[in-house]
Amino acid sequence: MAPTAIDPVILDVVQPKKDTLNLPAESRKRLEKAGIDLSNGYPYRPAKPLYLQDVQKIRDYHREHIDPGARADPAKNALFSAAEKVVDLTAHIGTEIVGLQLKDLTEQQKDELGLLIAERSVVFFRDQDISPQQQKSLGEWYGEIEVHVKLPTLCHDDHETKYSQPQVPQVPGVAGVTVIWPELQATEATANFRNPGGASRWHSDLVHERQPAGVTHLHNDTVPTVGGDTLWASGYSAYEKLSPDFRKIIDGKKAVYRSAHAYLDRDDPTAGPKYVERVHPLVRVHPATGWKTLWVNRAMTVRIVGLDKAESDLILGYLYDVYEKNVDIQVRFKWTPRTSALWDNRITIHNASWDYEGSQPRHGTRVTALAEAPYFQEKASSRREALGLAVDDEF
């Protein structure tokens, strides 16, 4: 039987190809231990959507979202007391927890982990024994799991538009657990040193959704021995890098955010692919911390509503640079096999380094929980104000 669409609202599809790549040994071992059926090939590709109108209907409704971090014990005693060690990797972003298995967390510990992610932006756990099914179960604690739809991608060269990237592959039988496998991606869009593509750019996931991504959990079971780091930057700190008067300019402003991938217009297919677009606040507030965060990314923030293009481009270019060029508000993480990273897309951007150039295998699985519709509150504080770290010129 041919693969079906990932969502029943998708009416017109293109059938996917069947992959035949060899799985890395450690990845195969993990999947087989979890009882994943690999007999029909790996990964599983649902039929891919063709038209913009179908994709726009996916999750186009309000969902109640209560952030687990908002109900957590601020001291996080249940989580911290069970760990062997808790290490902050930088002053502003990134924490590693040693000696805990994510699959064994209690409900109270899951809430406290949610708050820790909201405060520290990204949290790491090494040496994890976690199946794709357990990874999905943990993700469901933090919100509705996103089932990824991806097709086709517009790759802009100087003189042409290319179509690539079918829908993101899935772990067979576990909808919502997507496969992050650069070797597989290279069969769809060739990468090289000058144009690594894919996740090798600063971005945040699913900004075009009506209720965009909250917590993402990436578990890498196989990684290169050298290279392949991932970087995250803090949206709290990026906002705080701005002068108080400049913050007043962007507070309350809205911007247009687009999907990473483009689709044909059913009503005008000859016009070429179009992106899904959504309007959200440029500065948003995290519901668990109450802190303001800058929420832009170079890849998918299109324009600021109400400004001329030249004005919008100038301001957005500056905001991207604040995020990307201040190394003191970033963390660069060196992966080891069987490591999990959990980060909050509401308060970060991230970038995967492809410096190993496919010389060694890398394979992982990802689960993303969707959160609330972004909102802005004028009276909300910055992180440094809330923690008593701000000095005079920050007010």
C-alpha positions as YAML, in Angstrom:
chain: A
units: angstrom
residues:
- id: 1
  name: MET
  ca: [0.00, 0.00, 0.00]
- id: 2
  name: ALA
  ca: [1.32, 3.43, -0.91]
- id: 3
  name: PRO
  ca: [2.06, 5.84, 1.96]
- id: 4
  name: THR
  ca: [-0.82, 8.10, 2.90]
- id: 5
  name: ALA
  ca: [-0.75, 11.79, 3.74]
- id: 6
  name: ILE
  ca: [0.36, 12.68, 7.24]
- id: 7
  name: ASP
  ca: [-2.84, 14.67, 7.86]
- id: 8
  name: PRO
  ca: [-6.32, 14.00, 6.40]
- id: 9
  name: VAL
  ca: [-6.71, 17.65, 5.32]
- id: 10
  name: ILE
  ca: [-4.00, 17.06, 2.70]
- id: 11
  name: LEU
  ca: [-5.87, 16.18, -0.48]
- id: 12
  name: ASP
  ca: [-3.18, 16.12, -3.17]
- id: 13
  name: VAL
  ca: [0.11, 14.38, -2.60]
- id: 14
  name: VAL
  ca: [3.28, 13.25, -4.31]
- id: 15
  name: GLN
  ca: [4.36, 9.73, -3.45]
- id: 16
  name: PRO
  ca: [7.76, 9.59, -1.70]
- id: 17
  name: LYS
  ca: [10.73, 7.53, -2.67]
- id: 18
  name: LYS
  ca: [11.88, 4.55, -0.60]
- id: 19
  name: ASP
  ca: [15.26, 4.96, 1.04]
- id: 20
  name: THR
  ca: [17.92, 2.27, 0.95]
- id: 21
  name: LEU
  ca: [20.80, 3.77, 2.97]
- id: 22
  name: ASN
  ca: [22.54, 1.66, 5.58]
- id: 23
  name: LEU
  ca: [21.81, 2.70, 9.14]
- id: 24
  name: PRO
  ca: [24.77, 3.40, 11.45]
- id: 25
  name: ALA
  ca: [25.31, 0.40, 13.73]
- id: 26
  name: GLU
  ca: [24.48, 2.19, 16.99]
- id: 27
  name: SER
  ca: [21.34, 3.70, 15.48]
- id: 28
  name: ARG
  ca: [20.15, 0.32, 14.24]
- id: 29
  name: LYS
  ca: [20.83, -1.21, 17.64]
- id: 30
  name: ARG
  ca: [18.75, 1.46, 19.38]
- id: 31
  name: LEU
  ca: [15.83, 1.16, 16.96]
- id: 32
  name: GLU
  ca: [15.77, -2.63, 17.06]
- id: 33
  name: LYS
  ca: [15.90, -2.59, 20.86]
- id: 34
  name: ALA
  ca: [12.82, -0.33, 20.75]
- id: 35
  name: GLY
  ca: [10.97, -2.80, 18.51]
- id: 36
  name: ILE
  ca: [10.91, -0.49, 15.48]
- id: 37
  name: ASP
  ca: [9.95, -2.40, 12.33]
- id: 38
  name: LEU
  ca: [12.70, -1.81, 9.77]
- id: 39
  name: SER
  ca: [11.51, -4.47, 7.30]
- id: 40
  name: ASN
  ca: [9.79, -1.96, 5.00]
- id: 41
  name: GLY
  ca: [12.76, 0.36, 4.85]
- id: 42
  name: TYR
  ca: [13.95, 3.23, 7.00]
- id: 43
  name: PRO
  ca: [12.90, 5.91, 7.51]
- id: 44
  name: TYR
  ca: [9.19, 6.06, 6.75]
- id: 45
  name: ARG
  ca: [8.11, 8.85, 4.44]
- id: 46
  name: PRO
  ca: [4.42, 9.76, 4.40]
- id: 47
  name: ALA
  ca: [3.06, 11.05, 1.11]
- id: 48
  name: LYS
  ca: [4.08, 14.67, 0.76]
- id: 49
  name: PRO
  ca: [1.64, 17.60, 0.48]
- id: 50
  name: LEU
  ca: [1.57, 19.55, -2.76]
- id: 51
  name: TYR
  ca: [-0.62, 22.61, -2.24]
- id: 52
  name: LEU
  ca: [-0.40, 25.63, 0.04]
- id: 53
  name: GLN
  ca: [-4.09, 25.53, 0.87]
- id: 54
  name: ASP
  ca: [-3.80, 22.06, 2.38]
- id: 55
  name: VAL
  ca: [-0.80, 22.93, 4.51]
- id: 56
  name: GLN
  ca: [-2.46, 26.12, 5.78]
- id: 57
  name: LYS
  ca: [-5.27, 24.01, 7.28]
- id: 58
  name: ILE
  ca: [-2.94, 21.90, 9.39]
- id: 59
  name: ARG
  ca: [-3.33, 22.82, 13.08]
- id: 60
  name: ASP
  ca: [-5.12, 26.05, 12.12]
- id: 61
  name: TYR
  ca: [-7.13, 26.22, 15.33]
- id: 62
  name: HIS
  ca: [-6.64, 27.42, 18.89]
- id: 63
  name: ARG
  ca: [-5.29, 24.88, 21.37]
- id: 64
  name: GLU
  ca: [-5.17, 25.47, 25.10]
- id: 65
  name: HIS
  ca: [-1.56, 25.32, 26.26]
- id: 66
  name: ILE
  ca: [-0.51, 25.33, 29.93]
- id: 67
  name: ASP
  ca: [3.25, 25.43, 30.21]
- id: 68
  name: PRO
  ca: [4.49, 22.76, 32.67]
- id: 69
  name: GLY
  ca: [7.29, 25.05, 33.79]
- id: 70
  name: ALA
  ca: [4.72, 27.55, 35.10]
- id: 71
  name: ARG
  ca: [3.58, 25.10, 37.79]
- id: 72
  name: ALA
  ca: [7.06, 23.90, 38.79]
- id: 73
  name: ASP
  ca: [8.87, 24.44, 42.09]
- id: 74
  name: PRO
  ca: [11.22, 27.39, 41.39]
- id: 75
  name: ALA
  ca: [13.93, 25.69, 43.45]
- id: 76
  name: LYS
  ca: [13.66, 22.52, 41.31]
- id: 77
  name: ASN
  ca: [14.56, 20.37, 44.30]
- id: 78
  name: ALA
  ca: [13.10, 17.15, 42.90]
- id: 79
  name: LEU
  ca: [15.15, 17.44, 39.71]
- id: 80
  name: PHE
  ca: [18.41, 18.74, 41.16]
- id: 81
  name: SER
  ca: [18.53, 16.44, 44.18]
- id: 82
  name: ALA
  ca: [18.25, 13.37, 41.94]
- id: 83
  name: ALA
  ca: [21.14, 14.46, 39.69]
- id: 84
  name: GLU
  ca: [24.79, 13.70, 40.30]
- id: 85
  name: LYS
  ca: [25.77, 17.12, 39.04]
- id: 86
  name: VAL
  ca: [24.22, 20.23, 37.48]
- id: 87
  name: VAL
  ca: [26.66, 22.30, 35.40]
- id: 88
  name: ASP
  ca: [25.94, 25.68, 33.80]
- id: 89
  name: LEU
  ca: [27.95, 25.71, 30.55]
- id: 90
  name: THR
  ca: [27.93, 29.51, 30.17]
- id: 91
  name: ALA
  ca: [26.69, 32.41, 32.26]
- id: 92
  name: HIS
  ca: [23.59, 33.07, 30.19]
- id: 93
  name: ILE
  ca: [22.62, 29.90, 28.34]
- id: 94
  name: GLY
  ca: [23.04, 26.15, 28.53]
- id: 95
  name: THR
  ca: [23.03, 23.66, 31.42]
- id: 96
  name: GLU
  ca: [24.13, 20.02, 31.56]
- id: 97
  name: ILE
  ca: [22.55, 17.57, 34.00]
- id: 98
  name: VAL
  ca: [24.60, 14.50, 34.91]
- id: 99
  name: GLY
  ca: [23.29, 11.21, 36.30]
- id: 100
  name: LEU
  ca: [19.62, 11.26, 35.29]
- id: 101
  name: GLN
  ca: [17.74, 9.23, 32.69]
- id: 102
  name: LEU
  ca: [15.06, 11.24, 30.90]
- id: 103
  name: LYS
  ca: [12.83, 8.19, 30.53]
- id: 104
  name: ASP
  ca: [12.64, 7.82, 34.34]
- id: 105
  name: LEU
  ca: [11.65, 11.38, 35.29]
- id: 106
  name: THR
  ca: [8.66, 11.81, 37.58]
- id: 107
  name: GLU
  ca: [5.89, 14.25, 36.71]
- id: 108
  name: GLN
  ca: [7.30, 16.76, 39.20]
- id: 109
  name: GLN
  ca: [10.77, 16.43, 37.68]
- id: 110
  name: LYS
  ca: [9.35, 16.93, 34.17]
- id: 111
  name: ASP
  ca: [7.71, 20.17, 35.30]
- id: 112
  name: GLU
  ca: [10.94, 21.36, 36.89]
- id: 113
  name: LEU
  ca: [12.90, 20.43, 33.77]
- id: 114
  name: GLY
  ca: [10.43, 22.53, 31.78]
- id: 115
  name: LEU
  ca: [11.17, 25.51, 34.03]
- id: 116
  name: LEU
  ca: [14.92, 24.92, 33.80]
- id: 117
  name: ILE
  ca: [14.71, 24.89, 29.99]
- id: 118
  name: ALA
  ca: [12.65, 28.11, 30.14]
- id: 119
  name: GLU
  ca: [15.33, 29.74, 32.30]
- id: 120
  name: ARG
  ca: [18.51, 28.34, 30.72]
- id: 121
  name: SER
  ca: [17.21, 27.95, 27.13]
- id: 122
  name: VAL
  ca: [18.81, 24.54, 26.45]
- id: 123
  name: VAL
  ca: [19.56, 21.58, 28.75]
- id: 124
  name: PHE
  ca: [21.77, 18.58, 27.93]
- id: 125
  name: PHE
  ca: [21.76, 14.97, 29.13]
- id: 126
  name: ARG
  ca: [24.51, 12.54, 28.08]
- id: 127
  name: ASP
  ca: [24.49, 8.72, 28.08]
- id: 128
  name: GLN
  ca: [20.74, 8.41, 27.65]
- id: 129
  name: ASP
  ca: [19.01, 5.07, 27.14]
- id: 130
  name: ILE
  ca: [15.81, 6.30, 25.52]
- id: 131
  name: SER
  ca: [13.68, 4.82, 22.74]
- id: 132
  name: PRO
  ca: [11.83, 6.88, 20.13]
- id: 133
  name: GLN
  ca: [8.57, 5.93, 21.86]
- id: 134
  name: GLN
  ca: [9.85, 7.20, 25.22]
- id: 135
  name: GLN
  ca: [11.16, 10.33, 23.57]
- id: 136
  name: LYS
  ca: [7.71, 11.02, 22.13]
- id: 137
  name: SER
  ca: [6.04, 10.35, 25.50]
- id: 138
  name: LEU
  ca: [8.31, 12.88, 27.19]
- id: 139
  name: GLY
  ca: [7.61, 15.42, 24.46]
- id: 140
  name: GLU
  ca: [3.86, 15.08, 24.97]
- id: 141
  name: TRP
  ca: [4.33, 16.36, 28.52]
- id: 142
  name: TYR
  ca: [5.33, 19.74, 27.10]
- id: 143
  name: GLY
  ca: [2.62, 20.14, 24.48]
- id: 144
  name: GLU
  ca: [0.98, 18.70, 21.40]
- id: 145
  name: ILE
  ca: [3.55, 16.86, 19.32]
- id: 146
  name: GLU
  ca: [4.17, 18.37, 15.91]
- id: 147
  name: VAL
  ca: [4.01, 15.98, 12.98]
- id: 148
  name: HIS
  ca: [6.41, 17.54, 10.50]
- id: 149
  name: VAL
  ca: [5.34, 18.43, 6.98]
- id: 150
  name: LYS
  ca: [8.01, 19.54, 4.55]
- id: 151
  name: LEU
  ca: [7.73, 20.05, 0.81]
- id: 152
  name: PRO
  ca: [8.90, 21.45, -1.46]
- id: 153
  name: THR
  ca: [11.81, 23.68, -0.53]
- id: 154
  name: LEU
  ca: [12.78, 26.75, -2.48]
- id: 155
  name: CYS
  ca: [16.57, 26.94, -2.87]
- id: 156
  name: HIS
  ca: [17.40, 30.33, -4.35]
- id: 157
  name: ASP
  ca: [20.41, 30.42, -6.64]
- id: 158
  name: ASP
  ca: [21.29, 33.45, -8.76]
- id: 159
  name: HIS
  ca: [19.20, 32.37, -11.72]
- id: 160
  name: GLU
  ca: [17.03, 29.44, -10.81]
- id: 161
  name: THR
  ca: [14.66, 27.89, -8.30]
- id: 162
  name: LYS
  ca: [15.13, 24.27, -7.32]
- id: 163
  name: TYR
  ca: [12.67, 21.89, -5.74]
- id: 164
  name: SER
  ca: [13.95, 19.52, -3.10]
- id: 165
  name: GLN
  ca: [13.41, 18.13, 0.39]
- id: 166
  name: PRO
  ca: [10.39, 15.84, 0.59]
- id: 167
  name: GLN
  ca: [8.50, 15.63, 3.85]
- id: 168
  name: VAL
  ca: [10.74, 15.08, 6.85]
- id: 169
  name: PRO
  ca: [11.27, 11.34, 7.40]
- id: 170
  name: GLN
  ca: [9.68, 9.63, 10.37]
- id: 171
  name: VAL
  ca: [10.60, 6.71, 12.59]
- id: 172
  name: PRO
  ca: [8.35, 3.89, 11.30]
- id: 173
  name: GLY
  ca: [5.26, 3.48, 13.47]
- id: 174
  name: VAL
  ca: [6.01, 6.47, 15.74]
- id: 175
  name: ALA
  ca: [4.38, 9.52, 14.16]
- id: 176
  name: GLY
  ca: [5.88, 12.77, 15.36]
- id: 177
  name: VAL
  ca: [9.38, 11.38, 15.88]
- id: 178
  name: THR
  ca: [11.34, 12.73, 12.93]
- id: 179
  name: VAL
  ca: [14.68, 11.47, 11.69]
- id: 180
  name: ILE
  ca: [17.67, 13.83, 11.63]
- id: 181
  name: TRP
  ca: [20.19, 12.09, 9.38]
- id: 182
  name: PRO
  ca: [22.50, 14.29, 7.28]
- id: 183
  name: GLU
  ca: [23.51, 11.39, 5.03]
- id: 184
  name: LEU
  ca: [19.87, 10.98, 4.08]
- id: 185
  name: GLN
  ca: [19.40, 14.71, 3.55]
- id: 186
  name: ALA
  ca: [22.41, 14.71, 1.24]
- id: 187
  name: THR
  ca: [20.52, 12.41, -1.15]
- id: 188
  name: GLU
  ca: [17.92, 15.17, -1.57]
- id: 189
  name: ALA
  ca: [20.07, 18.32, -1.60]
- id: 190
  name: THR
  ca: [23.81, 17.99, -2.05]
- id: 191
  name: ALA
  ca: [25.83, 19.72, 0.66]
- id: 192
  name: ASN
  ca: [29.41, 20.94, 0.46]
- id: 193
  name: PHE
  ca: [31.88, 23.03, 2.44]
- id: 194
  name: ARG
  ca: [30.75, 26.33, 0.93]
- id: 195
  name: ASN
  ca: [27.03, 25.50, 1.04]
- id: 196
  name: PRO
  ca: [26.33, 23.09, 3.90]
- id: 197
  name: GLY
  ca: [22.58, 23.82, 3.79]
- id: 198
  name: GLY
  ca: [19.96, 22.23, 6.02]
- id: 199
  name: ALA
  ca: [20.21, 23.17, 9.69]
- id: 200
  name: SER
  ca: [23.59, 24.87, 9.17]
- id: 201
  name: ARG
  ca: [22.13, 28.35, 9.54]
- id: 202
  name: TRP
  ca: [20.72, 30.28, 12.46]
- id: 203
  name: HIS
  ca: [17.02, 29.53, 12.78]
- id: 204
  name: SER
  ca: [14.17, 28.62, 15.09]
- id: 205
  name: ASP
  ca: [11.71, 25.86, 14.25]
- id: 206
  name: LEU
  ca: [8.14, 26.21, 13.01]
- id: 207
  name: VAL
  ca: [7.73, 29.96, 13.40]
- id: 208
  name: HIS
  ca: [4.94, 29.95, 10.78]
- id: 209
  name: GLU
  ca: [2.60, 27.85, 12.92]
- id: 210
  name: ARG
  ca: [-0.45, 29.45, 14.51]
- id: 211
  name: GLN
  ca: [1.01, 28.16, 17.79]
- id: 212
  name: PRO
  ca: [4.71, 27.67, 17.11]
- id: 213
  name: ALA
  ca: [7.21, 25.29, 18.64]
- id: 214
  name: GLY
  ca: [8.02, 25.22, 22.33]
- id: 215
  name: VAL
  ca: [10.38, 22.52, 23.58]
- id: 216
  name: THR
  ca: [12.32, 20.41, 21.07]
- id: 217
  name: HIS
  ca: [14.13, 17.22, 22.13]
- id: 218
  name: LEU
  ca: [16.90, 16.01, 19.83]
- id: 219
  name: HIS
  ca: [18.55, 12.70, 20.73]
- id: 220
  name: ASN
  ca: [21.68, 11.86, 18.74]
- id: 221
  name: ASP
  ca: [22.56, 8.17, 18.97]
- id: 222
  name: THR
  ca: [25.43, 8.43, 16.47]
- id: 223
  name: VAL
  ca: [27.77, 11.43, 16.10]
- id: 224
  name: PRO
  ca: [31.12, 12.20, 14.44]
- id: 225
  name: THR
  ca: [34.23, 11.90, 16.61]
- id: 226
  name: VAL
  ca: [35.32, 15.37, 15.48]
- id: 227
  name: GLY
  ca: [33.00, 18.26, 14.61]
- id: 228
  name: GLY
  ca: [29.24, 18.39, 14.25]
- id: 229
  name: ASP
  ca: [28.69, 20.75, 17.19]
- id: 230
  name: THR
  ca: [25.42, 22.65, 17.61]
- id: 231
  name: LEU
  ca: [25.20, 26.27, 18.72]
- id: 232
  name: TRP
  ca: [22.34, 28.01, 20.50]
- id: 233
  name: ALA
  ca: [21.88, 31.74, 21.17]
- id: 234
  name: SER
  ca: [19.73, 33.29, 23.91]
- id: 235
  name: GLY
  ca: [16.75, 35.42, 22.92]
- id: 236
  name: TYR
  ca: [16.54, 36.81, 26.45]
- id: 237
  name: SER
  ca: [20.12, 38.08, 26.23]
- id: 238
  name: ALA
  ca: [19.73, 39.30, 22.65]
- id: 239
  name: TYR
  ca: [16.85, 41.49, 23.81]
- id: 240
  name: GLU
  ca: [18.93, 42.72, 26.75]
- id: 241
  name: LYS
  ca: [21.81, 43.69, 24.44]
- id: 242
  name: LEU
  ca: [19.54, 46.38, 22.97]
- id: 243
  name: SER
  ca: [19.46, 49.86, 24.47]
- id: 244
  name: PRO
  ca: [16.35, 50.67, 26.50]
- id: 245
  name: ASP
  ca: [15.24, 53.22, 23.90]
- id: 246
  name: PHE
  ca: [15.69, 50.75, 21.05]
- id: 247
  name: ARG
  ca: [13.64, 48.17, 22.96]
- id: 248
  name: LYS
  ca: [10.82, 50.72, 23.06]
- id: 249
  name: ILE
  ca: [10.91, 50.88, 19.25]
- id: 250
  name: ILE
  ca: [10.37, 47.14, 18.78]
- id: 251
  name: ASP
  ca: [8.23, 46.36, 21.84]
- id: 252
  name: GLY
  ca: [4.71, 45.65, 20.61]
- id: 253
  name: LYS
  ca: [5.74, 45.46, 16.96]
- id: 254
  name: LYS
  ca: [4.70, 42.48, 14.88]
- id: 255
  name: ALA
  ca: [6.50, 40.69, 12.07]
- id: 256
  name: VAL
  ca: [5.69, 38.24, 9.31]
- id: 257
  name: TYR
  ca: [7.21, 34.78, 9.77]
- id: 258
  name: ARG
  ca: [7.31, 32.21, 7.00]
- id: 259
  name: SER
  ca: [7.64, 28.48, 6.69]
- id: 260
  name: ALA
  ca: [10.99, 26.95, 5.83]
- id: 261
  name: HIS
  ca: [9.38, 25.27, 2.82]
- id: 262
  name: ALA
  ca: [7.16, 26.43, -0.02]
- id: 263
  name: TYR
  ca: [4.09, 24.95, -1.72]
- id: 264
  name: LEU
  ca: [2.13, 25.39, -4.93]
- id: 265
  name: ASP
  ca: [-0.97, 27.55, -4.93]
- id: 266
  name: ARG
  ca: [-3.90, 25.36, -6.01]
- id: 267
  name: ASP
  ca: [-5.69, 28.42, -7.40]
- id: 268
  name: ASP
  ca: [-2.66, 29.61, -9.35]
- id: 269
  name: PRO
  ca: [-0.15, 26.75, -9.70]
- id: 270
  name: THR
  ca: [1.79, 28.43, -12.49]
- id: 271
  name: ALA
  ca: [2.74, 31.28, -10.14]
- id: 272
  name: GLY
  ca: [5.31, 29.02, -8.51]
- id: 273
  name: PRO
  ca: [5.71, 27.91, -4.91]
- id: 274
  name: LYS
  ca: [4.66, 30.14, -2.03]
- id: 275
  name: TYR
  ca: [5.46, 30.09, 1.68]
- id: 276
  name: VAL
  ca: [3.03, 29.78, 4.57]
- id: 277
  name: GLU
  ca: [3.12, 33.12, 6.41]
- id: 278
  name: ARG
  ca: [1.95, 34.11, 9.88]
- id: 279
  name: VAL
  ca: [2.05, 37.36, 11.89]
- id: 280
  name: HIS
  ca: [3.52, 37.17, 15.42]
- id: 281
  name: PRO
  ca: [5.06, 39.61, 17.93]
- id: 282
  name: LEU
  ca: [8.68, 40.61, 17.34]
- id: 283
  name: VAL
  ca: [9.24, 40.51, 21.11]
- id: 284
  name: ARG
  ca: [7.37, 37.84, 23.04]
- id: 285
  name: VAL
  ca: [7.05, 36.76, 26.67]
- id: 286
  name: HIS
  ca: [7.71, 33.27, 27.99]
- id: 287
  name: PRO
  ca: [4.72, 32.09, 30.08]
- id: 288
  name: ALA
  ca: [6.84, 30.21, 32.64]
- id: 289
  name: THR
  ca: [9.36, 32.96, 33.39]
- id: 290
  name: GLY
  ca: [7.50, 36.12, 32.42]
- id: 291
  name: TRP
  ca: [10.67, 37.40, 30.70]
- id: 292
  name: LYS
  ca: [10.81, 39.24, 27.39]
- id: 293
  name: THR
  ca: [12.73, 37.64, 24.53]
- id: 294
  name: LEU
  ca: [13.71, 38.77, 21.06]
- id: 295
  name: TRP
  ca: [12.03, 36.42, 18.60]
- id: 296
  name: VAL
  ca: [13.55, 36.77, 15.15]
- id: 297
  name: ASN
  ca: [15.70, 34.60, 12.93]
- id: 298
  name: ARG
  ca: [17.43, 35.42, 9.67]
- id: 299
  name: ALA
  ca: [16.05, 32.38, 7.86]
- id: 300
  name: MET
  ca: [12.32, 32.87, 8.43]
- id: 301
  name: THR
  ca: [11.46, 36.39, 9.65]
- id: 302
  name: VAL
  ca: [10.30, 38.23, 6.54]
- id: 303
  name: ARG
  ca: [9.41, 41.81, 7.48]
- id: 304
  name: ILE
  ca: [8.17, 44.04, 10.28]
- id: 305
  name: VAL
  ca: [4.51, 44.95, 9.92]
- id: 306
  name: GLY
  ca: [3.86, 48.65, 9.32]
- id: 307
  name: LEU
  ca: [7.36, 49.57, 8.12]
- id: 308
  name: ASP
  ca: [8.61, 50.14, 4.60]
- id: 309
  name: LYS
  ca: [10.82, 47.37, 3.26]
- id: 310
  name: ALA
  ca: [14.01, 49.43, 3.57]
- id: 311
  name: GLU
  ca: [13.19, 50.30, 7.19]
- id: 312
  name: SER
  ca: [12.25, 46.73, 8.05]
- id: 313
  name: ASP
  ca: [15.35, 45.25, 6.38]
- id: 314
  name: LEU
  ca: [17.63, 47.64, 8.25]
- id: 315
  name: ILE
  ca: [16.16, 46.88, 11.68]
- id: 316
  name: LEU
  ca: [15.89, 43.14, 11.13]
- id: 317
  name: GLY
  ca: [19.46, 42.98, 9.85]
- id: 318
  name: TYR
  ca: [20.66, 44.63, 13.04]
- id: 319
  name: LEU
  ca: [18.57, 42.31, 15.23]
- id: 320
  name: TYR
  ca: [19.91, 39.23, 13.43]
- id: 321
  name: ASP
  ca: [23.46, 40.46, 14.03]
- id: 322
  name: VAL
  ca: [22.82, 41.02, 17.74]
- id: 323
  name: TYR
  ca: [21.66, 37.42, 18.04]
- id: 324
  name: GLU
  ca: [24.37, 35.88, 15.87]
- id: 325
  name: LYS
  ca: [27.51, 37.93, 16.60]
- id: 326
  name: ASN
  ca: [27.51, 38.22, 20.40]
- id: 327
  name: VAL
  ca: [29.38, 35.07, 21.41]
- id: 328
  name: ASP
  ca: [28.81, 35.75, 25.13]
- id: 329
  name: ILE
  ca: [25.11, 34.93, 24.71]
- id: 330
  name: GLN
  ca: [25.77, 31.64, 22.88]
- id: 331
  name: VAL
  ca: [26.66, 28.09, 23.84]
- id: 332
  name: ARG
  ca: [28.47, 25.65, 21.55]
- id: 333
  name: PHE
  ca: [27.86, 22.02, 22.46]
- id: 334
  name: LYS
  ca: [30.08, 19.06, 21.61]
- id: 335
  name: TRP
  ca: [27.94, 15.96, 21.15]
- id: 336
  name: THR
  ca: [28.80, 12.47, 22.32]
- id: 337
  name: PRO
  ca: [26.83, 9.34, 21.35]
- id: 338
  name: ARG
  ca: [23.44, 8.89, 23.10]
- id: 339
  name: THR
  ca: [23.13, 12.54, 24.13]
- id: 340
  name: SER
  ca: [19.87, 14.47, 24.35]
- id: 341
  name: ALA
  ca: [19.42, 18.23, 24.03]
- id: 342
  name: LEU
  ca: [16.14, 19.89, 25.01]
- id: 343
  name: TRP
  ca: [15.72, 23.53, 24.03]
- id: 344
  name: ASP
  ca: [12.96, 26.11, 23.87]
- id: 345
  name: ASN
  ca: [12.32, 27.57, 20.42]
- id: 346
  name: ARG
  ca: [10.48, 30.50, 21.98]
- id: 347
  name: ILE
  ca: [13.69, 31.91, 23.45]
- id: 348
  name: THR
  ca: [16.51, 30.64, 21.23]
- id: 349
  name: ILE
  ca: [17.88, 30.28, 17.74]
- id: 350
  name: HIS
  ca: [20.23, 27.42, 16.84]
- id: 351
  name: ASN
  ca: [22.74, 26.42, 14.18]
- id: 352
  name: ALA
  ca: [24.25, 23.01, 13.40]
- id: 353
  name: SER
  ca: [27.88, 22.93, 12.29]
- id: 354
  name: TRP
  ca: [28.64, 20.70, 9.30]
- id: 355
  name: ASP
  ca: [32.41, 21.02, 9.63]
- id: 356
  name: TYR
  ca: [32.83, 17.22, 9.51]
- id: 357
  name: GLU
  ca: [31.48, 17.37, 5.92]
- id: 358
  name: GLY
  ca: [29.78, 13.98, 6.08]
- id: 359
  name: SER
  ca: [33.06, 12.18, 6.76]
- id: 360
  name: GLN
  ca: [31.45, 10.19, 9.58]
- id: 361
  name: PRO
  ca: [27.85, 9.16, 10.26]
- id: 362
  name: ARG
  ca: [25.45, 11.20, 12.34]
- id: 363
  name: HIS
  ca: [21.92, 10.12, 13.16]
- id: 364
  name: GLY
  ca: [19.29, 11.24, 15.62]
- id: 365
  name: THR
  ca: [15.58, 11.51, 16.34]
- id: 366
  name: ARG
  ca: [13.65, 14.66, 17.17]
- id: 367
  name: VAL
  ca: [10.38, 15.46, 18.90]
- id: 368
  name: THR
  ca: [8.91, 18.97, 19.04]
- id: 369
  name: ALA
  ca: [6.07, 20.07, 21.30]
- id: 370
  name: LEU
  ca: [3.95, 23.00, 20.12]
- id: 371
  name: ALA
  ca: [3.23, 25.78, 22.61]
- id: 372
  name: GLU
  ca: [1.02, 28.84, 22.96]
- id: 373
  name: ALA
  ca: [0.31, 31.54, 20.42]
- id: 374
  name: PRO
  ca: [3.08, 34.15, 20.89]
- id: 375
  name: TYR
  ca: [2.08, 37.20, 22.92]
- id: 376
  name: PHE
  ca: [3.64, 40.42, 24.20]
- id: 377
  name: GLN
  ca: [3.16, 42.11, 27.58]
- id: 378
  name: GLU
  ca: [4.43, 45.65, 28.02]
- id: 379
  name: LYS
  ca: [4.96, 45.29, 31.79]
- id: 380
  name: ALA
  ca: [6.96, 42.06, 31.53]
- id: 381
  name: SER
  ca: [10.59, 42.31, 32.64]
- id: 382
  name: SER
  ca: [13.82, 41.25, 31.04]
- id: 383
  name: ARG
  ca: [15.73, 38.27, 32.43]
- id: 384
  name: ARG
  ca: [18.48, 40.44, 33.89]
- id: 385
  name: GLU
  ca: [15.94, 42.75, 35.56]
- id: 386
  name: ALA
  ca: [14.14, 39.77, 37.11]
- id: 387
  name: LEU
  ca: [17.38, 38.25, 38.42]
- id: 388
  name: GLY
  ca: [18.76, 41.53, 39.72]
- id: 389
  name: LEU
  ca: [21.66, 41.55, 37.24]
- id: 390
  name: ALA
  ca: [20.82, 44.68, 35.24]
- id: 391
  name: VAL
  ca: [22.95, 47.80, 35.66]
- id: 392
  name: ASP
  ca: [21.91, 51.40, 35.19]
- id: 393
  name: ASP
  ca: [22.29, 51.67, 31.41]
- id: 394
  name: GLU
  ca: [19.99, 48.64, 30.94]
- id: 395
  name: PHE
  ca: [16.93, 50.39, 32.33]
...
